[in-house]
Amino acid sequence: MNLDAVMNNNIYMVFEGLHSAFQMLLPNYVTLGKSLNPHCLTLNLGTNILHQLLACGDVEGKFDVLFNRVRAIQKKSGNFDLLLCVGDFFGSTPNAEWEEYKTGAKKAPIQTYVLGANNQEAVKYFPDIDGCELAENITYLGRKGVFTGASGLQIAYLSGTESLAQPSPPYSFTSKDVCSLQAALRSTSQFKGVDVLLTSPWPKGVGNFGNASGDVDTKKHGSSLISHLAMDLKPRYHFAALEKTYYERLPYRNHIVLQESAQHVTRFIALANVGNTEKRKYLYAFSILPLNLMDGAELVKQPPDVTENPYRKSGKEALSGKQGLASQEEPACQFFFDLSKKQGKKRQSTGGDSKSISPKQPRKPPQPLGPCWFCLASPEVEKHLVVSIGTHCYLALAKGGLSDDHVLILPIGHYQSVVDLSREVVEEVEKYKSAVRQLFKSKGKRYVLFERNYRSHHLQLQVVPVPLSCCTTEDIKEAFITQAQEQQIELLEIPEHSDIQQIAQPGAPYFYVELDTGEKLFHRIKKSFPLHFGREVLASEAILNIPEKSDWKQCPRSREEEEALARLFRKHFQPFDFAQED
Ligand SMILES: [Zn+2]
């Protein structure tokens, strides 16, 4: 990734939360041109996008103690980019200090990101459960998600304590939360791991195969869901707190020796509470270069003190093959599969035992709850508009399209958004995208794609051609940004290499547009969104200049016309149609 790209694209987000946090994130987050400190020179970097981060254990309302300490450290060692707080940020007693930060009388000396409540008393401090600014420079991240810096640094987070209750209290997470976080991240085919994972509780069993964990018996304490999460997300650093002690575990491996190729190691660090009398460590400083910028060999280098993965049940099981991983992953995600099954209309009998569904099996698309216009198997589908059918996806002319070759890429099964798609479906979507792009190119047209995951039930990727003579890609981008601004819609630029799946969260509404350069503009829909926005911008004077067509209902065509257009499209598309090749 080049530096210009880094500098032009600021920061992008996340699943839940952080919406308001972005702008604040910008000034400090991306550190360019900072000299390398000795620790990091060993990384032998070709670039210097190195992050200097601080992690902190339970603050428990001792804000002055913490921030004075941070000021002292910054004075001595130079500025850090971010302070990440895990555990209880607020104390159990009312706190006059907090009022001073809240009113702005005092200010945190560093961008500070905190996890949410771990008990009922603390819930009141977090006005928006999905993440919000708590005070100047202090942001609550949200219940769960990932935030990604422009450099690609990924920090995954999960707030609260483990709960088995349904519905879970507002200060807890359940296996469903863990699964959606896993699914969102792992759905990208090149997923290697995240840079940092923040949780409040320790993962259960983290002490297995490791150095002694002091007073904490990790076989009994901690959350097993967090162990699953850590095993799956493979963070390079995992921070936790709540046990009032400091424990830095020896680094552990994420791969099975002799069976899998080497992967990076994980360092688990539990931090003590701020200002504790035993002088246990509560603040941890580290430098990190994002995983995706690291040289592969350097990334997977195994330190001499590396241990076995603590979350694999036993060395024996690990050696016997898939068993280890599968049995670890299953309990958390089994729940997820069950849930999606129950939402389905038809509940097929699987012998009455949900355990018979193997997590290795590709996910079956969920069934629509009612009639669907886009499920290929559904009688409502206007089959005469279909122009190509693949294994997982199909291509159809848009009804009342902006032009004769305005098409939709749709999954054959009932998926709501790209975030829900399994890897095979995503791969085929990409194939269709590239085939349509080539077709348009051969006709002297640019390709613009948009998706609105809001008040829609079945994923529709709208692909609209814009004649090259009309305008440049830059003009299209400009038109989207300007018209969004006019309607108070915040469009964020996403770097080319990022997928929507990394940015949106299953179930959370969004809109994005993708340009022929691969650039994307993303908007996370909060409350409402103009349903025809994408189409309106493309129809506007700035682009296609057919404002009268901005509503598809104003573009009726007879069935015969539609059939003729579909025939024509099929003919033109044939040389590019991978689905018809054999
Ligand atoms: Zn459908």
Coordinates of C-alpha atoms and ligand atoms in Angstrom, one line a residue:
M1 CA 0.0 0.0 0.0
N2 CA 1.5 3.3 -0.9
L3 CA 1.9 6.3 1.4
D4 CA -0.2 8.6 -0.6
A5 CA -3.1 6.3 -0.2
V6 CA -2.6 6.3 3.5
M7 CA -2.4 10.1 3.7
N8 CA -5.5 10.7 1.5
N9 CA -7.7 8.2 3.1
N10 CA -8.2 9.0 6.7
I11 CA -9.8 6.6 9.1
Y12 CA -12.6 4.2 8.6
M13 CA -14.7 2.3 10.9
V14 CA -16.2 -0.1 12.5
F15 CA -19.2 -2.1 13.3
E16 CA -21.0 -0.7 16.2
G17 CA -20.1 2.6 17.7
L18 CA -17.4 5.1 16.9
H19 CA -19.5 7.0 14.3
S20 CA -18.9 10.2 16.1
A21 CA -15.4 9.3 17.1
F22 CA -14.0 9.4 13.6
Q23 CA -13.2 13.0 13.2
M24 CA -11.5 13.0 16.5
L25 CA -9.6 9.9 15.6
L26 CA -8.0 11.6 12.6
P27 CA -5.3 13.9 14.0
N28 CA -3.4 11.5 16.2
Y29 CA -4.2 8.2 14.8
V30 CA -2.1 7.9 11.7
T31 CA 1.5 8.6 12.6
L32 CA 3.6 9.3 9.6
G33 CA 7.1 10.3 9.5
K34 CA 7.7 9.4 13.1
S35 CA 11.2 8.2 13.7
L36 CA 11.5 4.5 14.7
N37 CA 12.4 3.7 18.2
P38 CA 15.0 1.1 18.8
H39 CA 12.5 -1.7 19.6
C40 CA 11.0 -1.4 16.2
L41 CA 14.1 -1.1 14.1
T42 CA 14.3 -4.9 14.5
L43 CA 11.2 -5.1 12.3
N44 CA 13.3 -3.9 9.4
L45 CA 10.5 -1.9 7.8
G46 CA 10.2 -0.5 4.4
T47 CA 7.8 2.0 5.7
N48 CA 7.3 3.8 9.0
I49 CA 3.7 3.7 9.8
L50 CA 4.3 2.6 13.3
H51 CA 1.8 3.1 16.0
Q52 CA 2.8 4.0 19.5
L53 CA 0.0 2.7 21.8
L54 CA -0.8 2.6 25.5
A55 CA -3.1 0.1 27.1
C56 CA -4.5 0.4 30.6
G57 CA -6.3 -1.8 33.1
D58 CA -9.2 -0.8 35.3
V59 CA -9.3 2.9 35.8
E60 CA -12.1 2.7 38.4
G61 CA -12.6 6.5 38.3
K62 CA -9.0 7.4 39.0
F63 CA -8.8 9.7 36.0
D64 CA -6.3 12.2 37.4
V65 CA -3.9 9.5 38.5
L66 CA -4.1 7.9 35.1
F67 CA -3.8 11.0 33.0
N68 CA -1.0 12.5 35.1
R69 CA 0.9 9.3 34.6
V70 CA 0.3 9.4 30.8
R71 CA 1.5 13.1 30.7
A72 CA 4.7 12.1 32.5
I73 CA 5.3 9.2 30.1
Q74 CA 4.6 11.4 27.1
K75 CA 7.0 14.0 28.4
K76 CA 9.7 11.4 28.8
S77 CA 9.1 9.2 25.8
G78 CA 7.3 11.4 23.3
N79 CA 3.7 11.3 22.2
F80 CA 1.6 8.2 21.9
D81 CA -1.2 7.8 19.4
L82 CA -3.9 6.2 21.5
L83 CA -4.7 5.0 25.0
L84 CA -6.9 1.9 25.1
C85 CA -8.6 1.1 28.4
V86 CA -10.0 -2.3 29.3
G87 CA -11.9 -3.4 32.4
D88 CA -13.8 -1.0 34.6
F89 CA -13.3 2.6 33.4
F90 CA -15.7 4.0 36.1
G91 CA -15.6 3.4 39.8
S92 CA -18.4 2.1 42.0
T93 CA -18.8 5.4 43.8
P94 CA -20.0 8.8 42.4
N95 CA -17.1 10.7 41.1
A96 CA -16.5 14.4 41.1
E97 CA -13.4 14.0 39.0
W98 CA -15.5 12.7 36.1
E99 CA -17.7 15.8 36.1
E100 CA -14.6 17.9 35.4
Y101 CA -13.8 15.8 32.3
K102 CA -17.4 15.7 31.2
T103 CA -17.8 19.5 31.4
G104 CA -14.4 20.1 29.8
A105 CA -12.8 21.6 32.8
K106 CA -10.2 18.9 32.5
K107 CA -9.1 17.1 29.3
A108 CA -7.5 13.8 28.6
P109 CA -4.0 14.3 27.2
I110 CA -4.4 11.6 24.6
Q111 CA -7.2 10.1 22.5
T112 CA -8.6 7.6 24.9
Y113 CA -10.8 4.6 23.9
V114 CA -12.7 2.7 26.6
L115 CA -14.8 -0.5 26.8
G116 CA -18.3 -0.4 28.2
A117 CA -19.9 -1.3 31.5
N118 CA -19.2 -4.5 33.3
N119 CA -22.0 -4.1 35.9
Q120 CA -25.4 -2.5 36.2
E121 CA -24.1 0.5 38.2
A122 CA -21.8 1.5 35.4
V123 CA -24.4 1.4 32.6
K124 CA -25.6 4.9 33.4
Y125 CA -22.2 6.3 32.3
F126 CA -22.7 5.1 28.7
P127 CA -25.5 7.1 27.1
D128 CA -25.4 5.2 23.8
I129 CA -24.7 1.5 24.1
D130 CA -23.4 1.4 20.5
G131 CA -20.6 3.8 21.2
C132 CA -20.3 7.5 21.8
E133 CA -18.1 10.3 22.9
L134 CA -18.1 10.4 26.8
A135 CA -15.9 13.5 27.1
E136 CA -13.5 15.4 25.0
N137 CA -10.8 12.9 23.9
I138 CA -12.6 10.0 25.7
T139 CA -14.6 7.7 23.5
Y140 CA -16.6 4.6 24.4
L141 CA -16.0 2.1 21.5
G142 CA -19.3 0.3 21.6
R143 CA -20.5 -3.2 22.4
K144 CA -18.4 -4.9 19.9
G145 CA -16.6 -4.3 16.6
V146 CA -13.4 -3.5 14.9
F147 CA -11.8 -0.3 14.1
T148 CA -9.3 0.1 11.4
G149 CA -6.8 2.8 10.9
A150 CA -5.9 4.2 7.5
S151 CA -2.7 2.2 7.9
G152 CA -4.7 -0.9 8.2
L153 CA -4.2 -1.4 11.9
Q154 CA -7.1 -3.4 13.2
I155 CA -8.3 -3.2 16.8
A156 CA -11.2 -5.6 17.7
Y157 CA -13.1 -5.0 20.9
L158 CA -15.8 -6.7 23.0
S159 CA -17.4 -4.8 25.9
G160 CA -18.8 -6.3 29.1
T161 CA -18.8 -9.7 30.8
E162 CA -20.0 -13.0 29.6
S163 CA -23.7 -13.8 30.0
L164 CA -25.7 -16.9 29.5
A165 CA -29.0 -15.2 30.1
Q166 CA -31.3 -14.3 27.2
P167 CA -31.9 -11.5 26.7
S168 CA -28.5 -10.5 28.1
P169 CA -28.2 -7.5 30.4
P170 CA -26.7 -4.3 28.8
Y171 CA -23.3 -4.9 30.4
S172 CA -22.9 -8.4 29.0
F173 CA -22.1 -10.2 25.8
T174 CA -23.4 -13.6 24.6
S175 CA -22.2 -16.2 22.2
K176 CA -24.2 -14.4 19.6
D177 CA -22.1 -11.3 19.9
V178 CA -18.9 -13.3 19.7
C179 CA -20.1 -15.2 16.7
S180 CA -21.2 -12.1 14.8
L181 CA -17.8 -10.5 15.5
Q182 CA -16.0 -13.7 14.3
A183 CA -18.2 -14.0 11.2
A184 CA -17.7 -10.4 10.2
L185 CA -14.0 -10.6 10.4
R186 CA -13.5 -14.1 9.1
S187 CA -15.7 -13.7 6.1
T188 CA -12.8 -12.0 4.2
S189 CA -10.8 -14.6 2.5
Q190 CA -7.4 -13.2 3.4
F191 CA -8.1 -13.0 7.1
K192 CA -4.9 -13.5 9.0
G193 CA -5.7 -12.1 12.4
V194 CA -6.2 -8.7 14.1
D195 CA -3.5 -6.5 15.5
V196 CA -5.1 -5.9 18.9
L197 CA -8.0 -7.4 20.8
L198 CA -9.6 -5.6 23.8
T199 CA -11.8 -7.4 26.3
S200 CA -12.5 -6.8 29.9
P201 CA -12.5 -10.3 31.3
W202 CA -9.6 -12.7 30.9
P203 CA -10.0 -15.6 28.5
K204 CA -10.6 -18.8 30.4
G205 CA -7.6 -21.1 30.4
V206 CA -5.1 -18.5 29.1
G207 CA -2.6 -19.9 31.6
N208 CA -2.5 -23.4 30.0
F209 CA 1.0 -24.3 28.8
G210 CA 2.1 -20.8 29.9
N211 CA 4.0 -19.2 32.8
A212 CA 2.3 -18.9 36.2
S213 CA -0.6 -16.5 36.3
G214 CA -0.1 -15.5 39.9
D215 CA -3.2 -15.5 42.2
V216 CA -5.6 -16.1 39.3
D217 CA -6.6 -19.6 38.5
T218 CA -7.2 -19.4 34.8
K219 CA -8.9 -22.8 34.7
K220 CA -11.7 -21.4 36.8
H221 CA -11.7 -17.7 36.1
G222 CA -12.4 -15.8 33.0
S223 CA -14.7 -16.2 30.0
S224 CA -14.6 -19.2 27.7
L225 CA -16.3 -17.2 25.0
I226 CA -13.4 -14.8 25.0
S227 CA -11.1 -17.8 24.6
H228 CA -13.0 -18.8 21.5
L229 CA -12.8 -15.3 20.2
A230 CA -9.1 -15.0 20.8
M231 CA -8.5 -18.4 19.2
D232 CA -10.4 -17.3 16.1
L233 CA -9.3 -13.7 15.8
K234 CA -5.6 -14.4 16.4
P235 CA -4.8 -11.0 17.9
R236 CA -1.1 -10.1 18.0
Y237 CA -1.9 -8.4 21.4
H238 CA -4.8 -9.2 23.6
F239 CA -5.4 -7.0 26.6
A240 CA -7.8 -7.7 29.5
A241 CA -8.3 -6.6 33.1
L242 CA -10.8 -7.0 36.0
E243 CA -8.6 -9.4 38.1
K244 CA -6.5 -6.5 39.7
T245 CA -3.3 -8.1 38.7
Y246 CA -0.6 -7.8 36.1
Y247 CA 0.1 -10.9 34.0
E248 CA 2.1 -11.1 30.8
R249 CA 1.8 -14.5 29.4
L250 CA 4.5 -16.0 27.3
P251 CA 3.6 -15.6 23.6
Y252 CA 1.6 -18.5 22.2
R253 CA 1.3 -19.9 18.7
N254 CA -1.7 -19.7 16.5
H255 CA -0.8 -22.6 14.3
I256 CA -0.4 -26.3 14.8
V257 CA 3.2 -27.3 14.4
L258 CA 3.9 -29.5 11.4
Q259 CA 0.3 -29.3 10.2
E260 CA -0.2 -25.7 9.4
S261 CA 2.1 -23.1 8.0
A262 CA 3.5 -20.7 10.6
Q263 CA 1.4 -17.8 11.8
H264 CA 2.1 -14.9 14.0
V265 CA 2.1 -15.3 17.8
T266 CA -0.3 -13.8 20.3
R267 CA 0.8 -11.9 23.4
F268 CA -1.8 -11.8 26.2
I269 CA -1.4 -9.1 28.7
A270 CA -3.6 -8.6 31.7
L271 CA -3.3 -5.2 33.4
A272 CA -3.9 -4.2 37.1
N273 CA -6.1 -1.4 38.3
V274 CA -4.9 2.2 38.1
G275 CA -3.0 3.5 41.2
N276 CA -3.1 0.1 43.0
T277 CA -1.1 0.1 46.3
E278 CA 0.9 -3.1 45.3
K279 CA 2.4 -1.1 42.5
R280 CA 1.3 -3.7 40.0
K281 CA 1.6 -2.7 36.4
Y282 CA -1.5 -1.0 35.0
L283 CA -0.1 0.8 31.9
Y284 CA 1.6 -0.9 29.0
A285 CA 3.3 0.9 26.2
F286 CA 4.0 -0.8 22.9
S287 CA 4.8 0.0 19.2
I288 CA 3.0 -1.8 16.5
L289 CA 3.2 -1.9 12.7
P290 CA -0.1 -3.1 11.2
L291 CA -0.1 -6.8 10.3
N292 CA -1.1 -6.1 6.7
L293 CA 2.0 -4.0 6.2
M294 CA 4.4 -6.4 7.7
D295 CA 6.8 -8.6 5.8
G296 CA 5.3 -12.2 5.9
A297 CA 8.5 -13.8 7.2
E298 CA 8.9 -11.2 9.8
L299 CA 5.3 -11.4 10.9
V300 CA 5.4 -15.2 11.6
K301 CA 8.8 -15.2 13.3
Q302 CA 8.5 -17.3 16.4
P303 CA 10.1 -16.0 19.6
P304 CA 12.3 -18.5 21.5
D305 CA 9.9 -18.6 24.4
V306 CA 6.7 -19.3 22.4
T307 CA 4.3 -21.8 23.8
E308 CA 1.5 -24.0 22.6
N309 CA -1.9 -22.4 22.1
P310 CA -3.6 -22.3 25.6
Y311 CA -7.1 -22.7 24.1
R312 CA -6.5 -26.0 22.3
K313 CA -7.7 -28.6 24.6
S314 CA -4.5 -30.7 24.7
G315 CA -1.4 -31.2 22.7
K316 CA -2.7 -34.7 21.8
E317 CA -5.9 -33.4 20.3
A318 CA -4.1 -30.7 18.5
L319 CA -1.8 -33.3 16.9
S320 CA -4.7 -35.5 16.0
G321 CA -5.8 -32.9 13.5
K322 CA -8.8 -30.8 12.9
Q323 CA -10.4 -32.1 16.1
G324 CA -8.7 -29.5 18.3
L325 CA -9.9 -26.5 16.4
A326 CA -13.3 -27.7 15.5
S327 CA -14.2 -28.8 19.0
Q328 CA -13.0 -25.4 20.3
E329 CA -14.9 -23.4 17.8
E330 CA -18.1 -25.3 17.8
P331 CA -19.8 -24.4 21.1
A332 CA -19.8 -20.7 20.4
C333 CA -20.9 -20.9 16.8
Q334 CA -23.3 -23.7 17.1
F335 CA -25.5 -21.2 18.8
F336 CA -25.3 -18.9 15.8
F337 CA -26.3 -21.7 13.4
D338 CA -29.3 -22.6 15.5
L339 CA -30.4 -19.0 15.6
S340 CA -30.4 -18.5 11.9
K341 CA -32.3 -21.8 11.5
K342 CA -35.1 -20.7 13.8
Q343 CA -35.5 -17.5 11.9
G344 CA -36.1 -19.5 8.7
K345 CA -39.6 -20.2 7.6
K346 CA -39.3 -23.9 7.1
R347 CA -37.5 -25.7 9.9
Q348 CA -36.2 -28.8 8.3
S349 CA -35.8 -31.8 10.5
T350 CA -32.2 -32.7 11.2
G351 CA -33.0 -35.6 13.4
G352 CA -34.0 -33.3 16.2
D353 CA -30.4 -32.7 17.2
S354 CA -28.9 -29.4 16.2
K355 CA -25.4 -30.8 17.0
S356 CA -25.6 -32.8 13.8
I357 CA -24.9 -29.7 11.8
S358 CA -21.2 -29.5 11.3
P359 CA -19.7 -26.0 11.5
K360 CA -17.5 -27.0 8.5
Q361 CA -20.6 -27.3 6.3
P362 CA -21.2 -24.2 4.1
R363 CA -23.9 -22.0 5.5
K364 CA -27.3 -22.5 4.0
P365 CA -28.9 -19.2 3.0
P366 CA -31.7 -18.2 5.3
Q367 CA -35.2 -18.5 4.0
P368 CA -37.2 -15.4 3.4
L369 CA -40.1 -14.8 5.8
G370 CA -42.5 -13.8 3.1
P371 CA -42.6 -13.6 -0.7
C372 CA -39.3 -12.3 -2.2
W373 CA -38.9 -10.6 -5.5
F374 CA -35.3 -11.6 -5.8
C375 CA -34.9 -15.2 -4.5
L376 CA -34.3 -17.0 -7.8
A377 CA -36.5 -19.9 -6.7
S378 CA -39.4 -17.7 -5.8
P379 CA -42.4 -17.5 -8.0
E380 CA -42.3 -13.7 -7.7
V381 CA -39.1 -13.4 -9.6
E382 CA -39.4 -11.8 -13.0
K383 CA -37.5 -14.5 -14.8
H384 CA -37.5 -12.7 -18.2
L385 CA -35.2 -10.1 -16.7
V386 CA -32.6 -12.7 -15.7
V387 CA -29.6 -12.5 -18.0
S388 CA -27.0 -14.9 -16.4
I389 CA -27.2 -17.6 -13.7
G390 CA -24.1 -18.7 -11.8
T391 CA -23.7 -21.2 -9.0
H392 CA -24.4 -18.8 -6.1
C393 CA -25.4 -15.5 -7.9
Y394 CA -27.3 -14.3 -10.9
L395 CA -27.5 -11.2 -13.0
A396 CA -30.7 -9.5 -13.9
L397 CA -31.7 -6.3 -15.7
A398 CA -32.9 -3.7 -13.3
K399 CA -36.6 -3.1 -13.6
G400 CA -37.1 0.5 -14.8
G401 CA -33.3 0.8 -15.0
L402 CA -31.5 4.1 -15.5
S403 CA -30.3 2.8 -18.8
D404 CA -30.8 -0.3 -21.0
D405 CA -27.8 -2.0 -19.4
H406 CA -28.3 -1.1 -15.8
V407 CA -28.1 -4.5 -14.1
L408 CA -28.3 -6.1 -10.7
I409 CA -26.0 -8.7 -9.2
L410 CA -28.0 -10.8 -6.8
P411 CA -27.4 -13.9 -4.7
I412 CA -29.6 -16.8 -5.7
G413 CA -30.4 -17.5 -2.1
H414 CA -32.0 -15.1 0.3
Y415 CA -29.2 -13.0 1.8
Q416 CA -29.8 -9.5 3.1
S417 CA -26.5 -7.8 2.5
V418 CA -22.9 -8.5 1.4
V419 CA -22.0 -8.8 5.0
D420 CA -24.0 -12.0 5.3
L421 CA -22.5 -13.7 2.3
S422 CA -20.3 -16.7 2.7
R423 CA -16.9 -16.8 1.0
E424 CA -18.0 -18.8 -2.1
V425 CA -20.9 -16.3 -2.7
V426 CA -18.5 -13.3 -2.3
E427 CA -16.1 -14.9 -4.8
E428 CA -18.8 -15.2 -7.4
V429 CA -20.1 -11.7 -6.8
E430 CA -16.6 -10.5 -7.5
K431 CA -16.5 -12.6 -10.7
Y432 CA -19.8 -11.0 -11.9
K433 CA -18.5 -7.6 -10.9
S434 CA -15.4 -8.0 -13.0
A435 CA -17.3 -9.5 -16.0
V436 CA -19.8 -6.6 -16.0
R437 CA -16.9 -4.1 -15.7
Q438 CA -15.3 -5.6 -18.7
L439 CA -18.5 -5.5 -20.7
F440 CA -19.0 -1.9 -19.9
K441 CA -15.4 -1.1 -20.7
S442 CA -15.8 -2.7 -24.1
K443 CA -18.7 -0.3 -24.7
G444 CA -16.8 2.7 -23.6
K445 CA -18.5 3.0 -20.3
R446 CA -17.5 3.3 -16.7
Y447 CA -18.9 1.1 -14.0
V448 CA -20.5 2.4 -10.8
L449 CA -21.9 0.1 -8.2
F450 CA -24.0 0.8 -5.1
E451 CA -25.7 -1.2 -2.4
R452 CA -28.3 0.1 0.1
N453 CA -28.7 -2.3 3.0
Y454 CA -31.6 -0.5 4.5
R455 CA -35.3 -1.4 4.2
S456 CA -34.3 -4.1 1.7
H457 CA -34.6 -7.8 2.3
H458 CA -32.6 -9.3 -0.5
L459 CA -29.2 -8.1 -1.5
Q460 CA -29.1 -6.1 -4.7
L461 CA -25.9 -4.7 -6.1
Q462 CA -26.9 -2.1 -8.6
V463 CA -24.4 -1.7 -11.4
V464 CA -24.9 1.3 -13.5
P465 CA -22.8 2.2 -16.6
V466 CA -21.8 5.8 -17.2
P467 CA -20.4 6.6 -20.6
L468 CA -16.7 7.7 -20.5
S469 CA -17.6 10.8 -22.4
C470 CA -20.0 11.8 -19.6
C471 CA -17.6 12.5 -16.8
T472 CA -14.5 11.2 -15.0
T473 CA -14.5 8.8 -12.0
E474 CA -13.4 11.8 -10.0
D475 CA -16.5 13.7 -11.1
I476 CA -18.7 10.8 -10.0
K477 CA -17.0 10.7 -6.6
E478 CA -17.4 14.4 -6.3
A479 CA -21.1 14.3 -7.2
F480 CA -21.7 11.6 -4.5
I481 CA -19.8 13.6 -1.9
T482 CA -21.5 16.9 -2.7
Q483 CA -25.0 15.5 -2.9
A484 CA -24.4 13.6 0.3
Q485 CA -23.3 16.7 2.1
E486 CA -26.4 18.5 1.0
Q487 CA -28.5 15.9 2.7
Q488 CA -26.3 15.6 5.8
I489 CA -25.1 12.2 4.8
E490 CA -21.6 11.4 5.9
L491 CA -19.8 9.5 3.3
L492 CA -16.5 8.0 4.3
E493 CA -13.8 7.0 1.9
I494 CA -12.7 3.4 2.3
P495 CA -9.3 2.4 1.1
E496 CA -9.3 0.1 -2.0
H497 CA -8.1 -3.0 -0.2
S498 CA -10.8 -2.9 2.5
D499 CA -13.9 -4.9 2.1
I500 CA -17.4 -3.7 3.2
Q501 CA -17.5 -6.8 5.3
Q502 CA -14.7 -5.5 7.4
I503 CA -16.5 -2.2 8.0
A504 CA -20.2 -3.0 8.2
Q505 CA -21.7 -5.4 10.7
P506 CA -24.2 -8.0 10.1
G507 CA -27.6 -6.5 10.6
A508 CA -26.5 -2.9 10.7
P509 CA -27.8 -0.8 7.8
Y510 CA -25.5 1.0 5.5
F511 CA -25.1 2.4 2.0
Y512 CA -22.0 2.4 -0.2
V513 CA -20.9 3.2 -3.7
E514 CA -18.0 1.6 -5.4
L515 CA -16.2 3.3 -8.3
D516 CA -14.4 1.7 -11.2
T517 CA -11.1 2.5 -9.5
G518 CA -12.1 0.2 -6.6
E519 CA -12.6 3.2 -4.3
K520 CA -15.6 3.0 -2.1
L521 CA -17.7 5.6 -0.2
F522 CA -19.4 4.3 2.8
H523 CA -22.2 5.6 5.0
R524 CA -23.4 3.9 8.1
I525 CA -27.2 4.5 8.3
K526 CA -28.2 5.7 11.8
K527 CA -31.9 6.5 11.7
S528 CA -33.1 7.1 8.1
F529 CA -31.8 7.3 4.6
P530 CA -33.3 8.6 1.3
L531 CA -34.2 5.3 -0.4
H532 CA -33.3 6.5 -3.9
F533 CA -30.1 8.3 -3.0
G534 CA -27.7 6.3 -5.2
R535 CA -30.0 6.4 -8.2
E536 CA -30.7 10.1 -7.7
V537 CA -27.0 11.0 -7.7
L538 CA -26.4 9.0 -10.8
A539 CA -29.4 10.5 -12.6
S540 CA -28.5 14.1 -11.6
E541 CA -27.1 16.7 -14.0
A542 CA -23.6 16.1 -12.7
I543 CA -23.5 12.5 -14.0
L544 CA -26.1 11.0 -16.4
N545 CA -28.3 14.1 -16.5
I546 CA -31.6 12.3 -16.6
P547 CA -33.2 13.6 -13.4
E548 CA -36.6 12.6 -14.6
K549 CA -35.5 8.9 -14.3
S550 CA -34.4 9.2 -10.6
D551 CA -37.5 7.1 -9.6
W552 CA -37.6 3.7 -11.2
K553 CA -41.4 3.8 -11.2
Q554 CA -41.2 6.6 -13.6
C555 CA -39.4 4.4 -16.1
P556 CA -42.0 1.8 -17.1
R557 CA -41.3 -0.6 -19.9
S558 CA -43.6 -3.1 -21.4
R559 CA -42.9 -6.8 -20.9
E560 CA -42.0 -7.1 -24.6
E561 CA -39.5 -4.3 -24.3
E562 CA -38.0 -5.9 -21.2
E563 CA -37.7 -9.2 -23.0
A564 CA -36.0 -7.6 -25.9
L565 CA -33.5 -5.7 -23.7
A566 CA -32.7 -8.8 -21.8
R567 CA -32.0 -10.7 -25.0
L568 CA -29.8 -7.9 -26.2
F569 CA -27.9 -7.8 -22.9
R570 CA -27.4 -11.6 -22.9
K571 CA -25.9 -11.3 -26.4
H572 CA -23.5 -8.6 -25.5
F573 CA -22.6 -10.2 -22.2
Q574 CA -21.9 -13.6 -23.6
P575 CA -18.2 -13.2 -24.3
F576 CA -17.7 -12.1 -20.6
D577 CA -20.1 -14.6 -19.0
F578 CA -18.0 -17.1 -17.1
A579 CA -21.2 -18.9 -16.0
Q580 CA -22.0 -20.0 -19.6
E581 CA -18.5 -21.1 -20.5
D582 CA -19.0 -24.8 -20.4
Ligands
ZN1 ZN -34.9 -13.3 -1.3

